């Protein structure tokens, strides 16, 4: 069935570098996308969201890019810090459907 | 400041013994969700309530039930836990049914022995 997935299970970056976490989705009816950060033993925490009528949205140190043509979503984290170490999930909402469907997650590891 | 509160944080239950997990919210949101998250996997939606209207996902086993006695509280009942039900159970709320952020609690880690 259609689902949201991630390309890489683990991403290792140097502290201070920019991180880019990718996500592919297959449901063309999806019209809302969201990134969550989940630290070990905790619940997912909202980072940023984007609707399908946009292709870019910026927050504090984070940017989400949406390419509907190739069904691709990315999260960019600027100047990665040790506190950014976590698993990052993209999730999508199919228009009119209830609840979020999560991708597999990417574990971001920060190297000193 | 806690908005979605799950109790307990850790629960150990015996194989086959019914167990109930609790969730409360201070956001006054209409929608409450229960997700199951197994180790190194993504959260998977089990069911949700829109107000008092219960919505079950097609592949959620009958072993999982839920109750929502009022806006603030929602319970997850596992009637006969199996070893495969060991997981993190996440409660979440949202103001609307779709196209909106869901606010998650810290989860309950369930161990089945």
Short mmCIF file of C-alpha atoms in Angstrom, two decimals:
data_model
loop_
_atom_site.label_atom_id
_atom_site.label_comp_id
_atom_site.label_asym_id
_atom_site.label_seq_id
_atom_site.Cartn_x
_atom_site.Cartn_y
_atom_site.Cartn_z
CA UNK A 1 0.00 0.00 0.00
CA UNK A 2 0.99 3.61 -0.16
CA UNK A 3 3.21 4.78 2.63
CA UNK A 4 5.72 7.35 3.67
CA UNK A 5 9.32 6.17 3.85
CA UNK A 6 12.82 7.43 4.46
CA UNK A 7 15.93 6.82 2.43
CA UNK A 8 18.53 6.48 5.21
CA UNK A 9 18.15 4.87 8.62
CA UNK A 10 21.22 6.66 10.09
CA UNK A 11 22.82 10.01 9.31
CA UNK A 12 26.07 11.06 10.95
CA UNK A 13 27.14 14.72 10.80
CA UNK A 14 29.81 16.87 12.39
CA UNK A 15 28.71 19.34 14.99
CA UNK A 16 28.22 22.70 13.32
CA UNK A 17 27.53 21.28 9.89
CA UNK A 18 24.15 21.36 8.20
CA UNK A 19 22.03 18.20 8.21
CA UNK A 20 19.65 17.13 5.49
CA UNK A 21 17.16 14.38 6.20
CA UNK A 22 15.14 13.04 3.30
CA UNK A 23 11.74 11.46 2.98
CA UNK A 24 9.88 9.96 0.04
CA UNK A 25 6.15 9.54 -0.05
CA UNK A 26 3.99 7.70 -2.53
CA UNK A 27 0.47 8.94 -1.79
CA UNK A 28 -0.29 11.65 -4.30
CA UNK A 29 -3.39 12.57 -2.27
CA UNK A 30 -1.25 13.68 0.69
CA UNK A 31 -1.65 17.36 1.29
CA UNK A 32 -0.06 17.94 4.67
CA UNK A 33 3.40 16.95 5.85
CA UNK A 34 5.10 17.23 9.19
CA UNK A 35 8.48 16.51 10.74
CA UNK A 36 8.83 15.18 14.24
CA UNK A 37 11.89 14.73 16.43
CA UNK A 38 11.91 11.85 18.88
CA UNK A 39 14.55 11.57 21.57
CA UNK A 40 15.20 8.25 23.23
CA UNK A 41 12.37 7.23 25.56
CA UNK A 42 10.24 10.25 24.73
CA UNK A 43 7.27 11.05 22.56
CA UNK A 44 7.59 12.70 19.15
CA UNK A 45 8.03 16.45 19.26
CA UNK A 46 6.79 18.75 16.49
CA UNK A 47 9.47 20.47 14.45
CA UNK A 48 7.83 21.98 11.39
CA UNK A 49 5.00 21.31 8.97
CA UNK A 50 4.13 22.22 5.41
CA UNK A 51 1.02 22.10 3.27
CA UNK A 52 0.98 20.89 -0.29
CA UNK A 53 0.36 24.38 -1.68
CA UNK A 54 3.85 25.38 -0.52
CA UNK A 55 7.30 24.16 -1.52
CA UNK A 56 9.36 25.64 1.29
CA UNK A 57 8.87 26.67 4.86
CA UNK A 58 11.41 27.93 7.36
CA UNK A 59 11.56 27.81 11.11
CA UNK A 60 14.25 28.43 13.66
CA UNK A 61 17.34 26.65 12.23
CA UNK A 62 15.10 24.32 10.24
CA UNK A 63 13.76 24.37 6.70
CA UNK A 64 11.36 21.94 5.11
CA UNK A 65 11.30 21.51 1.34
CA UNK A 66 8.51 19.81 -0.53
CA UNK A 67 8.81 18.60 -4.11
CA UNK A 68 5.43 17.30 -5.17
CA UNK A 69 6.64 16.38 -8.64
CA UNK A 70 8.89 13.64 -7.30
CA UNK A 71 7.03 13.19 -4.01
CA UNK A 72 9.98 14.14 -1.89
CA UNK A 73 10.25 15.94 1.42
CA UNK A 74 13.39 17.07 3.20
CA UNK A 75 14.32 18.59 6.52
CA UNK A 76 17.36 20.81 6.71
CA UNK A 77 18.88 21.60 10.08
CA UNK A 78 21.41 24.43 10.12
CA UNK A 79 24.48 24.38 12.34
CA UNK A 80 23.69 21.01 13.88
CA UNK A 81 24.10 20.85 17.64
CA UNK A 82 24.50 17.92 20.04
CA UNK A 83 20.92 18.45 21.18
CA UNK A 84 19.73 17.68 17.66
CA UNK A 85 20.69 14.04 18.11
CA UNK A 86 17.45 12.07 17.81
CA UNK A 87 15.32 10.06 15.42
CA UNK A 88 13.50 12.21 12.89
CA UNK A 89 10.22 11.10 11.37
CA UNK A 90 8.34 12.55 8.50
CA UNK A 91 4.61 12.04 8.55
CA UNK A 92 1.83 12.78 6.15
CA UNK A 93 -1.87 13.27 6.18
CA UNK A 94 -3.91 12.20 3.23
CA UNK A 95 -6.47 14.83 2.43
CA UNK A 96 -9.63 14.18 4.41
CA UNK A 97 -8.22 11.22 6.29
CA UNK A 98 -7.75 11.26 10.03
CA UNK A 99 -4.43 10.87 11.73
CA UNK A 100 -0.85 10.92 10.53
CA UNK A 101 1.02 8.17 8.71
CA UNK A 102 4.66 8.04 9.75
CA UNK A 103 7.74 7.16 7.75
CA UNK A 104 10.41 4.81 9.07
CA UNK A 105 12.64 7.40 10.74
CA UNK A 106 16.24 8.57 10.42
CA UNK A 107 18.61 8.47 13.37
CA UNK A 108 20.69 11.64 13.36
CA UNK A 109 24.06 11.23 15.09
CA UNK A 110 26.18 14.26 15.90
CA UNK A 111 29.92 13.83 15.95
CA UNK A 112 31.99 16.28 18.00
CA UNK B 1 3.02 22.74 31.48
CA UNK B 2 2.38 19.14 30.50
CA UNK B 3 -0.29 19.03 27.82
CA UNK B 4 -0.65 15.32 27.04
CA UNK B 5 0.05 13.14 30.04
CA UNK B 6 0.42 9.39 29.94
CA UNK B 7 0.41 7.12 32.95
CA UNK B 8 2.27 5.12 33.82
CA UNK B 9 5.54 5.77 31.97
CA UNK B 10 6.50 2.12 32.36
CA UNK B 11 4.12 -0.80 32.70
CA UNK B 12 4.96 -4.46 33.17
CA UNK B 13 2.15 -6.95 32.68
CA UNK B 14 1.87 -10.69 32.56
CA UNK B 15 1.14 -12.57 29.38
CA UNK B 16 -2.64 -12.73 28.98
CA UNK B 17 -3.42 -10.37 31.87
CA UNK B 18 -5.58 -7.38 30.90
CA UNK B 19 -3.86 -4.02 31.15
CA UNK B 20 -5.04 -0.43 30.81
CA UNK B 21 -2.95 2.55 29.80
CA UNK B 22 -4.14 6.07 30.52
CA UNK B 23 -3.91 9.40 28.76
CA UNK B 24 -5.14 12.82 29.73
CA UNK B 25 -4.93 16.17 28.00
CA UNK B 26 -5.22 19.79 29.04
CA UNK B 27 -5.57 21.13 25.49
CA UNK B 28 -9.31 20.53 25.17
CA UNK B 29 -8.70 18.97 21.78
CA UNK B 30 -11.48 17.09 20.04
CA UNK B 31 -9.30 14.33 18.67
CA UNK B 32 -7.32 11.78 20.67
CA UNK B 33 -5.15 9.09 19.10
CA UNK B 34 -3.40 5.95 20.23
CA UNK B 35 -0.26 4.87 18.40
CA UNK B 36 1.84 1.76 18.89
CA UNK B 37 5.59 2.10 18.39
CA UNK B 38 7.79 -0.96 18.44
CA UNK B 39 11.53 -0.77 18.84
CA UNK B 40 13.27 1.10 16.00
CA UNK B 41 10.00 1.50 14.13
CA UNK B 42 7.67 4.34 13.31
CA UNK B 43 4.53 4.99 15.32
CA UNK B 44 1.53 3.12 13.94
CA UNK B 45 -1.98 4.42 14.41
CA UNK B 46 -4.26 2.00 16.26
CA UNK B 47 -7.41 4.10 16.55
CA UNK B 48 -8.66 7.53 17.42
CA UNK B 49 -11.63 9.38 18.82
CA UNK B 50 -13.14 12.44 17.25
CA UNK B 51 -15.11 13.69 20.23
CA UNK B 52 -17.09 10.55 21.19
CA UNK B 53 -16.89 9.00 17.74
CA UNK B 54 -14.53 5.99 17.78
CA UNK B 55 -12.53 5.23 14.63
CA UNK B 56 -10.63 1.97 14.43
CA UNK B 57 -7.84 1.34 11.93
CA UNK B 58 -8.59 -1.65 9.70
CA UNK B 59 -5.57 -3.66 10.83
CA UNK B 60 -5.83 -3.02 14.58
CA UNK B 61 -6.31 -6.36 16.38
CA UNK B 62 -9.49 -6.89 18.38
CA UNK B 63 -7.28 -7.37 21.42
CA UNK B 64 -6.93 -3.58 21.54
CA UNK B 65 -9.84 -1.50 22.76
CA UNK B 66 -10.27 2.09 23.80
CA UNK B 67 -12.52 4.22 25.95
CA UNK B 68 -12.99 7.95 26.12
CA UNK B 69 -15.23 8.83 29.06
CA UNK B 70 -14.83 12.58 28.57
CA UNK B 71 -12.87 15.13 26.53
CA UNK B 72 -9.83 15.00 28.77
CA UNK B 73 -9.26 11.29 29.21
CA UNK B 74 -8.70 8.34 26.93
CA UNK B 75 -7.75 4.76 27.82
CA UNK B 76 -6.13 1.95 25.89
CA UNK B 77 -7.19 -1.51 27.00
CA UNK B 78 -5.27 -4.59 25.94
CA UNK B 79 -7.48 -7.53 26.76
CA UNK B 80 -4.94 -10.34 26.55
CA UNK B 81 -1.43 -9.01 26.04
CA UNK B 82 0.93 -11.18 24.07
CA UNK B 83 4.70 -10.94 23.86
CA UNK B 84 4.30 -9.21 20.51
CA UNK B 85 2.38 -6.37 22.15
CA UNK B 86 5.44 -5.15 23.98
CA UNK B 87 5.97 -1.64 22.66
CA UNK B 88 5.82 2.06 23.40
CA UNK B 89 2.22 3.28 23.35
CA UNK B 90 1.82 6.90 22.42
CA UNK B 91 -1.21 9.05 23.02
CA UNK B 92 -1.67 12.17 20.92
CA UNK B 93 -4.25 14.89 20.48
CA UNK B 94 -5.13 17.36 17.77
CA UNK B 95 -7.57 20.21 17.44
CA UNK B 96 -8.87 18.99 14.09
CA UNK B 97 -9.20 15.65 12.36
CA UNK B 98 -6.80 16.35 9.51
CA UNK B 99 -4.02 18.57 8.24
CA UNK B 100 -2.88 19.63 11.64
CA UNK B 101 -0.16 18.96 14.18
CA UNK B 102 -0.65 16.16 16.66
CA UNK B 103 0.65 16.71 20.19
CA UNK B 104 2.18 13.61 21.72
CA UNK B 105 2.56 12.44 25.26
CA UNK B 106 5.77 10.89 26.54
CA UNK B 107 4.47 7.40 26.00
CA UNK B 108 4.02 4.30 28.11
CA UNK B 109 6.61 1.57 27.66
CA UNK B 110 4.79 -1.77 27.98
CA UNK B 111 6.70 -4.93 28.83
CA UNK B 112 4.96 -8.30 28.69
CA UNK B 113 6.44 -11.10 30.79
#
